[in-house]
């Protein structure tokens, strides 16, 4: 039975809504319904046909759904093409063995190389090798045509949309971040050096703005665009580190990006970055939320990113919720565990993974319920929870299942639900993403069930522009060794299942 058709186009309802949904809990592996009807989804009908064909029959006992054997659950990874399975298996195998350490060292050298041999931008053979392996695993493409092909492939699998980002960024080590406040290199636009300021605008701010505007144009209504301020270069780094507003040229660039996104019904995710600049990013995020999220009641255009591995995150989020209630706008929240473990000061981060997990799960539950709790406590004097739109970005299957169970209970009781989507990085946690996609397929068209909306986060840019992003993905695999091993086992199991199916030792999906 083929399950590569999602039945309905994921683009039919691109804009977020805040409807009330009543539902009973239905999982992708739930038992078949007691009767067939015209309202059954295409994937359900295919499964029924599969079992009717396989079930033993007799002349006196007609085959009915009631006498069918239990349905074989659809393996989540069965929706992926074989090439993706094999490539993921190879990469997760390297990432979960001793090969990762030398691989990380090589990637780091390539990511910072300028010479003709080790720079992907100057060595076409190296560029080809990288593009066909790790680039293809994690990135969308180098141009509009390649990005469109990648995105269409995800939509055909059943994803509701994508989160697309322009790969250009600046990643500093802790020493560089510590020296940032002492540096005057970024103080260009406000200095008397007009030539240097013009060069900064021409060579850093304008290319970043053009790349980000192009990213917004590549997306469709209902999609997201990830926006990384440090990609705008030295002036942005200086402004953020000093916690000032963006300089005139940078403000003009950000305004144009926000205006275009709002006009195209595309949502913007302001990415979290290293702690040296994060306080400035938080201030800019609130500034643009006030301006753009208040224009359409109940809908966020701009989202901030909140990292659960930081001890200060609950109080920061609580202060932003208080600002949203006071100023009357919807708070856009992208919740992540964190991606700068290797560069952020260790004392700012939770002492154990269990503490980070508890912080993430507690905050996500509070957001879904729109109520404060033991971790996300209200700011002084606050009691009312403002409207929120949420992107739960995470690769932890347990956390995803917890929030799905909560939303199933809300739907069952007819409670109001916030607009919430799930997101995983392209090339990672496919077993989590595909499980969400399958649940969306099985529940499509139902009125009494919560239908999860799955998105993939991916970046585009030249191979050279994407190298720092790829290095961070590799480092993340190292930091999450157990999850990487789980991914390797899941892809290995799926590959073995397909091989057995070829020889008739199992069902084909």
Tab-separated table of C-alpha atoms in Angstrom, residues 11-476:
chain	number	residue	atom	x	y	z
A	11	UNK	CA	-1.236	24.559	1.145
A	12	UNK	CA	-5.056	24.652	1.284
A	13	UNK	CA	-5.115	26.273	4.748
A	14	UNK	CA	-1.870	28.167	5.094
A	15	UNK	CA	-2.814	30.787	7.644
A	16	UNK	CA	-2.967	29.923	11.357
A	17	UNK	CA	-6.380	29.819	12.962
A	18	UNK	CA	-7.681	29.827	16.475
A	19	UNK	CA	-10.658	27.520	16.150
A	20	UNK	CA	-12.110	25.397	18.874
A	21	UNK	CA	-11.616	21.698	18.132
A	22	UNK	CA	-13.342	18.836	19.905
A	23	UNK	CA	-11.658	15.499	19.507
A	24	UNK	CA	-10.978	12.042	20.761
A	25	UNK	CA	-7.423	10.832	20.845
A	26	UNK	CA	-6.476	9.068	17.620
A	27	UNK	CA	-2.966	7.860	16.901
A	28	UNK	CA	-1.351	6.810	13.662
A	29	UNK	CA	-1.500	3.210	14.799
A	30	UNK	CA	-5.047	3.179	16.143
A	31	UNK	CA	-7.231	0.226	15.228
A	32	UNK	CA	-9.410	0.415	12.133
A	33	UNK	CA	-12.904	1.958	12.386
A	34	UNK	CA	-15.880	-0.317	12.750
A	35	UNK	CA	-17.401	0.619	9.421
A	36	UNK	CA	-16.301	1.952	6.108
A	37	UNK	CA	-17.752	5.193	4.805
A	38	UNK	CA	-17.283	7.705	2.071
A	39	UNK	CA	-15.618	10.030	4.545
A	40	UNK	CA	-12.696	7.679	5.199
A	41	UNK	CA	-9.348	9.159	4.208
A	42	UNK	CA	-7.359	7.831	1.264
A	43	UNK	CA	-4.661	6.343	3.471
A	44	UNK	CA	-7.251	4.601	5.655
A	45	UNK	CA	-8.974	3.155	2.598
A	46	UNK	CA	-5.675	1.831	1.289
A	47	UNK	CA	-4.975	0.117	4.591
A	48	UNK	CA	-8.431	-1.433	4.632
A	49	UNK	CA	-7.923	-2.739	1.097
A	50	UNK	CA	-4.557	-4.179	2.101
A	51	UNK	CA	-6.034	-6.131	4.993
A	52	UNK	CA	-9.071	-7.307	3.070
A	53	UNK	CA	-6.788	-8.707	0.429
A	54	UNK	CA	-4.550	-10.404	2.989
A	55	UNK	CA	-7.194	-11.769	5.368
A	56	UNK	CA	-8.235	-15.442	5.062
A	57	UNK	CA	-11.812	-16.003	3.891
A	58	UNK	CA	-14.241	-18.908	3.765
A	59	UNK	CA	-17.339	-19.596	1.640
A	60	UNK	CA	-19.603	-19.319	4.677
A	61	UNK	CA	-17.954	-16.493	6.607
A	62	UNK	CA	-17.738	-13.210	4.710
A	63	UNK	CA	-14.756	-11.032	5.459
A	64	UNK	CA	-15.738	-7.901	7.358
A	65	UNK	CA	-13.788	-5.264	9.185
A	66	UNK	CA	-14.862	-6.906	12.440
A	67	UNK	CA	-13.108	-10.182	11.490
A	68	UNK	CA	-9.978	-8.546	10.065
A	69	UNK	CA	-6.651	-9.191	11.789
A	70	UNK	CA	-5.094	-6.246	13.644
A	71	UNK	CA	-3.787	-3.607	11.305
A	72	UNK	CA	-0.027	-3.413	10.867
A	73	UNK	CA	1.094	0.024	12.138
A	74	UNK	CA	2.684	2.163	9.471
A	75	UNK	CA	6.373	2.722	10.281
A	76	UNK	CA	6.888	6.509	10.349
A	77	UNK	CA	10.078	6.381	8.278
A	78	UNK	CA	8.304	4.418	5.536
A	79	UNK	CA	7.220	7.711	3.957
A	80	UNK	CA	10.824	8.711	3.192
A	81	UNK	CA	12.611	7.882	-0.074
A	82	UNK	CA	15.310	5.214	0.091
A	83	UNK	CA	18.103	7.684	-0.687
A	84	UNK	CA	17.162	9.725	2.372
A	85	UNK	CA	17.164	6.629	4.585
A	86	UNK	CA	20.629	5.554	3.414
A	87	UNK	CA	22.145	9.038	3.667
A	88	UNK	CA	20.726	9.551	7.161
A	89	UNK	CA	22.016	6.158	8.251
A	90	UNK	CA	25.534	6.975	7.065
A	91	UNK	CA	25.580	10.405	8.740
A	92	UNK	CA	24.109	9.223	12.052
A	93	UNK	CA	26.556	6.309	12.082
A	94	UNK	CA	29.481	8.700	11.760
A	95	UNK	CA	27.924	11.058	14.314
A	96	UNK	CA	27.553	8.325	16.934
A	97	UNK	CA	31.037	6.791	16.670
A	98	UNK	CA	34.647	7.863	17.188
A	99	UNK	CA	34.655	9.114	13.601
A	100	UNK	CA	32.767	12.216	14.727
A	101	UNK	CA	35.720	13.913	16.454
A	102	UNK	CA	38.011	14.000	13.394
A	103	UNK	CA	35.005	14.811	11.196
A	104	UNK	CA	34.187	17.839	13.363
A	105	UNK	CA	37.787	19.007	13.207
A	106	UNK	CA	37.768	18.768	9.413
A	107	UNK	CA	34.430	20.589	9.159
A	108	UNK	CA	35.679	23.380	11.407
A	109	UNK	CA	38.747	23.908	9.222
A	110	UNK	CA	36.644	23.954	6.047
A	111	UNK	CA	34.040	26.296	7.573
A	112	UNK	CA	36.700	28.935	8.279
A	113	UNK	CA	39.008	28.312	5.312
A	114	UNK	CA	39.816	31.069	2.832
A	115	UNK	CA	42.453	29.349	0.710
A	116	UNK	CA	41.951	27.755	-2.711
A	117	UNK	CA	42.213	24.165	-1.457
A	118	UNK	CA	39.981	23.966	1.626
A	119	UNK	CA	37.400	26.644	0.799
A	120	UNK	CA	34.271	25.105	-0.799
A	121	UNK	CA	33.687	28.369	-2.647
A	122	UNK	CA	37.056	28.057	-4.410
A	123	UNK	CA	37.535	24.287	-4.676
A	124	UNK	CA	34.833	22.866	-6.961
A	125	UNK	CA	35.706	19.231	-6.175
A	126	UNK	CA	35.377	19.797	-2.439
A	127	UNK	CA	32.172	21.762	-3.048
A	128	UNK	CA	30.708	18.864	-5.056
A	129	UNK	CA	31.589	16.328	-2.331
A	130	UNK	CA	30.034	18.417	0.435
A	131	UNK	CA	26.942	19.286	-1.575
A	132	UNK	CA	26.141	15.641	-2.339
A	133	UNK	CA	26.493	14.543	1.289
A	134	UNK	CA	25.957	16.719	4.364
A	135	UNK	CA	24.699	19.732	2.409
A	136	UNK	CA	21.958	17.669	0.772
A	137	UNK	CA	21.035	16.200	4.145
A	138	UNK	CA	20.520	19.498	5.970
A	139	UNK	CA	20.104	22.284	3.390
A	140	UNK	CA	17.473	23.320	0.853
A	141	UNK	CA	19.582	24.417	-2.098
A	142	UNK	CA	21.750	27.166	-3.546
A	143	UNK	CA	19.109	28.920	-5.669
A	144	UNK	CA	15.364	29.333	-6.146
A	145	UNK	CA	14.971	26.248	-8.338
A	146	UNK	CA	16.798	23.932	-5.933
A	147	UNK	CA	14.921	25.309	-2.932
A	148	UNK	CA	11.570	24.888	-4.677
A	149	UNK	CA	12.368	21.276	-5.527
A	150	UNK	CA	13.321	20.497	-1.926
A	151	UNK	CA	10.263	22.218	-0.466
A	152	UNK	CA	7.881	20.516	-2.902
A	153	UNK	CA	9.354	17.172	-1.893
A	154	UNK	CA	8.553	17.875	1.755
A	155	UNK	CA	5.013	18.998	0.943
A	156	UNK	CA	4.390	15.805	-1.015
A	157	UNK	CA	5.415	13.790	2.037
A	158	UNK	CA	2.728	15.565	4.055
A	159	UNK	CA	4.455	18.439	5.828
A	160	UNK	CA	2.240	21.490	6.297
A	161	UNK	CA	5.000	23.884	5.365
A	162	UNK	CA	8.601	24.856	5.944
A	163	UNK	CA	10.730	27.185	8.007
A	164	UNK	CA	13.286	28.571	5.592
A	165	UNK	CA	16.388	30.490	6.577
A	166	UNK	CA	19.229	32.244	4.796
A	167	UNK	CA	22.418	30.499	5.911
A	168	UNK	CA	24.682	33.523	6.253
A	169	UNK	CA	25.632	33.944	9.915
A	170	UNK	CA	28.465	34.808	12.295
A	171	UNK	CA	29.445	32.276	14.960
A	172	UNK	CA	31.945	33.386	17.624
A	173	UNK	CA	33.811	31.321	20.172
A	174	UNK	CA	33.586	32.410	23.821
A	175	UNK	CA	36.828	34.383	23.621
A	176	UNK	CA	35.647	36.329	20.578
A	177	UNK	CA	32.284	37.003	22.201
A	178	UNK	CA	34.016	38.300	25.325
A	179	UNK	CA	36.039	40.784	23.298
A	180	UNK	CA	33.027	42.043	21.353
A	181	UNK	CA	32.081	44.718	23.875
A	182	UNK	CA	35.646	46.034	23.848
A	183	UNK	CA	35.755	46.301	20.076
A	184	UNK	CA	34.997	49.460	18.158
A	185	UNK	CA	35.104	47.706	14.795
A	186	UNK	CA	31.339	47.671	14.548
A	187	UNK	CA	30.864	51.314	15.468
A	188	UNK	CA	30.859	52.395	11.879
A	189	UNK	CA	27.633	54.094	11.000
A	190	UNK	CA	27.796	56.387	14.014
A	191	UNK	CA	31.475	57.210	13.527
A	192	UNK	CA	33.018	59.851	11.346
A	193	UNK	CA	34.436	57.265	8.940
A	194	UNK	CA	31.885	57.578	6.154
A	195	UNK	CA	33.855	55.365	3.780
A	196	UNK	CA	34.005	52.538	6.320
A	197	UNK	CA	30.300	52.927	7.097
A	198	UNK	CA	29.384	52.804	3.424
A	199	UNK	CA	31.553	49.726	2.940
A	200	UNK	CA	29.820	48.028	5.885
A	201	UNK	CA	26.398	48.767	4.417
A	202	UNK	CA	27.430	47.716	0.927
A	203	UNK	CA	29.318	44.531	1.840
A	204	UNK	CA	27.416	43.281	4.905
A	205	UNK	CA	23.988	44.787	5.550
A	206	UNK	CA	22.736	44.973	1.962
A	207	UNK	CA	23.709	41.373	0.989
A	208	UNK	CA	22.073	40.061	4.173
A	209	UNK	CA	18.910	42.074	3.544
A	210	UNK	CA	18.724	40.968	-0.088
A	211	UNK	CA	19.241	37.327	0.877
A	212	UNK	CA	16.562	37.470	3.564
A	213	UNK	CA	14.079	39.274	1.297
A	214	UNK	CA	14.721	36.619	-1.306
A	215	UNK	CA	14.027	33.976	1.336
A	216	UNK	CA	10.638	35.538	2.103
A	217	UNK	CA	9.849	35.543	-1.619
A	218	UNK	CA	10.725	31.831	-1.855
A	219	UNK	CA	8.165	30.865	0.767
A	220	UNK	CA	4.389	30.506	0.537
A	221	UNK	CA	1.620	31.894	2.764
A	222	UNK	CA	1.654	30.127	6.118
A	223	UNK	CA	5.366	29.332	5.971
A	224	UNK	CA	8.009	30.741	8.294
A	225	UNK	CA	11.311	32.474	7.612
A	226	UNK	CA	14.133	32.233	10.113
A	227	UNK	CA	15.953	35.535	10.552
A	228	UNK	CA	19.446	35.687	12.064
A	229	UNK	CA	20.554	39.237	12.864
A	230	UNK	CA	24.273	38.472	13.073
A	231	UNK	CA	24.232	37.667	9.380
A	232	UNK	CA	24.071	41.439	8.821
A	233	UNK	CA	27.689	41.734	9.927
A	234	UNK	CA	29.800	43.962	12.158
A	235	UNK	CA	27.318	46.825	12.572
A	236	UNK	CA	24.622	44.391	13.733
A	237	UNK	CA	27.048	42.736	16.152
A	238	UNK	CA	27.977	46.109	17.607
A	239	UNK	CA	24.376	47.329	17.932
A	240	UNK	CA	23.267	44.069	19.559
A	241	UNK	CA	26.184	43.877	21.986
A	242	UNK	CA	25.574	47.473	23.094
A	243	UNK	CA	21.818	46.778	23.419
A	244	UNK	CA	20.985	49.794	21.287
A	245	UNK	CA	18.387	49.879	18.546
A	246	UNK	CA	19.472	48.926	15.031
A	247	UNK	CA	21.394	51.573	13.111
A	248	UNK	CA	19.544	53.498	10.404
A	249	UNK	CA	20.600	51.285	7.489
A	250	UNK	CA	20.000	48.082	9.438
A	251	UNK	CA	16.604	49.288	10.678
A	252	UNK	CA	15.577	50.067	7.115
A	253	UNK	CA	16.586	46.539	6.083
A	254	UNK	CA	14.683	44.865	8.938
A	255	UNK	CA	11.595	47.013	8.305
A	256	UNK	CA	11.548	46.015	4.632
A	257	UNK	CA	11.796	42.324	5.575
A	258	UNK	CA	8.947	42.573	8.092
A	259	UNK	CA	6.758	44.538	5.668
A	260	UNK	CA	7.222	41.959	2.914
A	261	UNK	CA	6.560	39.037	5.255
A	262	UNK	CA	3.356	40.605	6.576
A	263	UNK	CA	2.158	41.338	3.039
A	264	UNK	CA	2.810	37.730	1.944
A	265	UNK	CA	1.281	36.126	5.078
A	266	UNK	CA	4.677	34.684	5.973
A	267	UNK	CA	5.767	34.524	9.611
A	268	UNK	CA	9.209	35.540	10.866
A	269	UNK	CA	11.208	33.658	13.489
A	270	UNK	CA	13.876	35.866	15.056
A	271	UNK	CA	16.504	33.269	15.922
A	272	UNK	CA	18.230	33.096	19.282
A	273	UNK	CA	21.979	33.480	19.124
A	274	UNK	CA	24.939	33.551	21.485
A	275	UNK	CA	24.620	35.215	24.872
A	276	UNK	CA	26.954	38.051	23.892
A	277	UNK	CA	24.190	39.430	21.674
A	278	UNK	CA	21.025	37.728	22.975
A	279	UNK	CA	19.847	40.559	25.240
A	280	UNK	CA	19.915	42.888	22.253
A	281	UNK	CA	17.996	40.352	20.162
A	282	UNK	CA	15.325	40.072	22.875
A	283	UNK	CA	14.877	43.857	22.876
A	284	UNK	CA	14.626	44.019	19.082
A	285	UNK	CA	12.177	41.099	19.061
A	286	UNK	CA	9.788	42.823	21.461
A	287	UNK	CA	10.070	46.030	19.467
A	288	UNK	CA	8.987	44.346	16.230
A	289	UNK	CA	6.326	42.215	17.925
A	290	UNK	CA	4.677	45.369	19.219
A	291	UNK	CA	4.693	46.864	15.760
A	292	UNK	CA	3.598	43.891	13.638
A	293	UNK	CA	1.758	41.463	15.947
A	294	UNK	CA	-0.691	44.097	17.075
A	295	UNK	CA	-1.899	44.877	13.555
A	296	UNK	CA	-3.870	41.628	13.181
A	297	UNK	CA	-5.596	40.625	16.449
A	298	UNK	CA	-4.919	37.045	17.470
A	299	UNK	CA	-2.131	36.493	14.949
A	300	UNK	CA	1.633	36.735	15.273
A	301	UNK	CA	3.879	37.773	12.393
A	302	UNK	CA	7.079	38.028	14.450
A	303	UNK	CA	8.176	35.228	16.812
A	304	UNK	CA	10.968	35.290	19.374
A	305	UNK	CA	13.097	32.251	20.171
A	306	UNK	CA	13.377	31.056	23.769
A	307	UNK	CA	16.044	28.528	24.775
A	308	UNK	CA	14.988	26.140	27.541
A	309	UNK	CA	18.550	25.205	28.476
A	310	UNK	CA	19.150	28.707	29.854
A	311	UNK	CA	18.253	29.227	33.504
A	312	UNK	CA	16.925	32.734	32.827
A	313	UNK	CA	14.494	31.749	30.062
A	314	UNK	CA	11.322	31.342	32.197
A	315	UNK	CA	11.683	34.837	33.674
A	316	UNK	CA	12.515	36.385	30.283
A	317	UNK	CA	9.490	34.736	28.672
A	318	UNK	CA	7.285	35.825	31.582
A	319	UNK	CA	8.368	39.445	31.098
A	320	UNK	CA	7.578	39.208	27.378
A	321	UNK	CA	4.153	37.732	28.146
A	322	UNK	CA	3.515	40.649	30.495
A	323	UNK	CA	4.495	43.107	27.752
A	324	UNK	CA	2.155	41.374	25.288
A	325	UNK	CA	-0.769	41.589	27.701
A	326	UNK	CA	-0.063	45.213	28.562
A	327	UNK	CA	0.428	46.392	24.975
A	328	UNK	CA	-2.265	44.200	23.419
A	329	UNK	CA	-0.392	42.014	20.942
A	330	UNK	CA	-0.058	38.277	20.339
A	331	UNK	CA	3.257	36.894	21.546
A	332	UNK	CA	4.952	34.658	18.991
A	333	UNK	CA	6.994	31.970	20.745
A	334	UNK	CA	9.465	29.553	19.222
A	335	UNK	CA	10.578	27.210	22.003
A	336	UNK	CA	13.843	25.287	21.617
A	337	UNK	CA	16.182	23.502	23.976
A	338	UNK	CA	19.259	25.421	22.777
A	339	UNK	CA	21.945	25.239	20.119
A	340	UNK	CA	24.977	27.095	21.524
A	341	UNK	CA	26.132	24.710	24.239
A	342	UNK	CA	29.673	24.857	22.895
A	343	UNK	CA	29.950	28.658	23.027
A	344	UNK	CA	27.543	29.989	25.673
A	345	UNK	CA	28.952	30.412	29.223
A	346	UNK	CA	28.339	27.156	31.081
A	347	UNK	CA	27.086	28.771	34.295
A	348	UNK	CA	24.092	30.238	32.429
A	349	UNK	CA	22.914	26.777	31.379
A	350	UNK	CA	20.982	24.248	33.469
A	351	UNK	CA	23.256	21.869	35.338
A	352	UNK	CA	21.652	18.699	33.974
A	353	UNK	CA	19.785	17.550	30.893
A	354	UNK	CA	16.865	16.548	33.126
A	355	UNK	CA	16.509	20.165	34.270
A	356	UNK	CA	16.486	21.353	30.659
A	357	UNK	CA	13.882	18.731	29.749
A	358	UNK	CA	11.672	19.758	32.661
A	359	UNK	CA	11.983	23.428	31.718
A	360	UNK	CA	11.070	22.717	28.080
A	361	UNK	CA	8.114	20.464	28.929
A	362	UNK	CA	6.741	22.773	31.616
A	363	UNK	CA	6.947	25.883	29.433
A	364	UNK	CA	5.344	24.124	26.462
A	365	UNK	CA	2.470	22.915	28.663
A	366	UNK	CA	1.927	26.404	30.103
A	367	UNK	CA	1.854	27.905	26.615
A	368	UNK	CA	-0.565	25.258	25.320
A	369	UNK	CA	-2.896	25.811	28.281
A	370	UNK	CA	-2.322	29.578	28.378
A	371	UNK	CA	-1.748	29.347	32.104
A	372	UNK	CA	1.226	29.921	34.368
A	373	UNK	CA	2.795	27.060	36.290
A	374	UNK	CA	5.639	26.049	38.570
A	375	UNK	CA	8.348	26.852	35.991
A	376	UNK	CA	6.803	29.606	33.876
A	377	UNK	CA	5.666	31.898	36.663
A	378	UNK	CA	3.903	35.220	36.061
A	379	UNK	CA	5.848	38.455	36.253
A	380	UNK	CA	5.098	40.512	39.390
A	381	UNK	CA	1.534	41.792	39.312
A	382	UNK	CA	0.522	39.591	36.367
A	383	UNK	CA	-2.279	37.014	36.367
A	384	UNK	CA	-3.818	37.068	32.889
A	385	UNK	CA	-2.158	35.054	30.105
A	386	UNK	CA	-2.096	36.880	26.737
A	387	UNK	CA	-2.766	35.300	23.306
A	388	UNK	CA	0.177	33.252	22.034
A	389	UNK	CA	1.136	31.503	18.800
A	390	UNK	CA	3.723	28.772	19.265
A	391	UNK	CA	6.346	26.857	17.311
A	392	UNK	CA	7.552	23.860	19.317
A	393	UNK	CA	10.959	23.160	17.837
A	394	UNK	CA	12.462	20.002	19.247
A	395	UNK	CA	13.763	16.539	18.499
A	396	UNK	CA	12.784	14.875	21.762
A	397	UNK	CA	10.028	12.372	21.010
A	398	UNK	CA	8.914	12.247	24.644
A	399	UNK	CA	8.345	16.004	24.758
A	400	UNK	CA	6.367	15.924	21.516
A	401	UNK	CA	4.180	13.085	22.785
A	402	UNK	CA	3.460	14.940	26.014
A	403	UNK	CA	2.190	18.042	24.271
A	404	UNK	CA	0.203	15.976	21.772
A	405	UNK	CA	-1.499	14.156	24.648
A	406	UNK	CA	-2.334	17.492	26.260
A	407	UNK	CA	-3.839	18.844	23.042
A	408	UNK	CA	-5.768	15.617	22.494
A	409	UNK	CA	-7.324	16.098	25.913
A	410	UNK	CA	-8.170	19.710	25.081
A	411	UNK	CA	-9.819	18.644	21.850
A	412	UNK	CA	-11.732	15.874	23.584
A	413	UNK	CA	-13.164	18.345	26.080
A	414	UNK	CA	-13.919	20.975	23.452
A	415	UNK	CA	-11.407	23.411	24.880
A	416	UNK	CA	-9.914	26.361	23.041
A	417	UNK	CA	-6.548	25.614	21.451
A	418	UNK	CA	-3.726	27.959	20.564
A	419	UNK	CA	-2.169	27.907	17.101
A	420	UNK	CA	0.741	25.502	17.524
A	421	UNK	CA	3.057	23.818	15.042
A	422	UNK	CA	5.869	21.316	15.502
A	423	UNK	CA	9.236	21.796	13.840
A	424	UNK	CA	12.360	19.705	13.406
A	425	UNK	CA	15.552	20.448	11.526
A	426	UNK	CA	15.879	19.089	8.018
A	427	UNK	CA	17.940	15.914	8.126
A	428	UNK	CA	17.431	15.323	11.843
A	429	UNK	CA	14.801	13.593	14.004
A	430	UNK	CA	12.952	12.219	10.975
A	431	UNK	CA	11.366	9.544	13.156
A	432	UNK	CA	9.689	12.357	15.149
A	433	UNK	CA	8.684	14.411	12.107
A	434	UNK	CA	7.321	11.461	10.138
A	435	UNK	CA	5.258	10.316	13.116
A	436	UNK	CA	3.616	13.762	13.152
A	437	UNK	CA	3.073	13.672	9.385
A	438	UNK	CA	1.400	10.250	9.580
A	439	UNK	CA	-0.864	11.396	12.409
A	440	UNK	CA	-1.863	14.376	10.290
A	441	UNK	CA	-2.687	12.089	7.367
A	442	UNK	CA	-4.764	9.640	9.372
A	443	UNK	CA	-6.691	12.419	11.102
A	444	UNK	CA	-7.134	14.622	8.023
A	445	UNK	CA	-10.745	15.701	7.573
A	446	UNK	CA	-11.763	14.600	11.063
A	447	UNK	CA	-13.644	17.055	13.258
A	448	UNK	CA	-13.116	15.335	16.605
A	449	UNK	CA	-9.369	15.038	16.740
A	450	UNK	CA	-6.350	17.305	17.059
A	451	UNK	CA	-4.411	17.319	13.796
A	452	UNK	CA	-0.705	18.005	14.351
A	453	UNK	CA	1.006	20.366	11.929
A	454	UNK	CA	4.577	19.350	11.111
A	455	UNK	CA	7.167	21.713	9.623
A	456	UNK	CA	10.798	21.249	8.648
A	457	UNK	CA	13.448	23.901	9.296
A	458	UNK	CA	16.053	24.192	6.568
A	459	UNK	CA	18.461	26.796	5.269
A	460	UNK	CA	19.538	27.786	1.804
A	461	UNK	CA	22.701	29.387	0.475
A	462	UNK	CA	25.923	28.490	-1.271
A	463	UNK	CA	27.953	25.597	0.082
A	464	UNK	CA	30.423	28.044	1.589
A	465	UNK	CA	27.686	30.138	3.219
A	466	UNK	CA	26.166	27.015	4.787
A	467	UNK	CA	29.384	25.624	6.299
A	468	UNK	CA	29.033	27.309	9.710
A	469	UNK	CA	25.433	26.108	9.889
A	470	UNK	CA	26.520	22.570	8.983
A	471	UNK	CA	29.247	22.703	11.622
A	472	UNK	CA	26.666	23.605	14.281
A	473	UNK	CA	24.477	20.700	13.179
A	474	UNK	CA	27.412	18.314	13.536
A	475	UNK	CA	28.232	19.722	16.976
A	476	UNK	CA	24.602	19.314	17.981
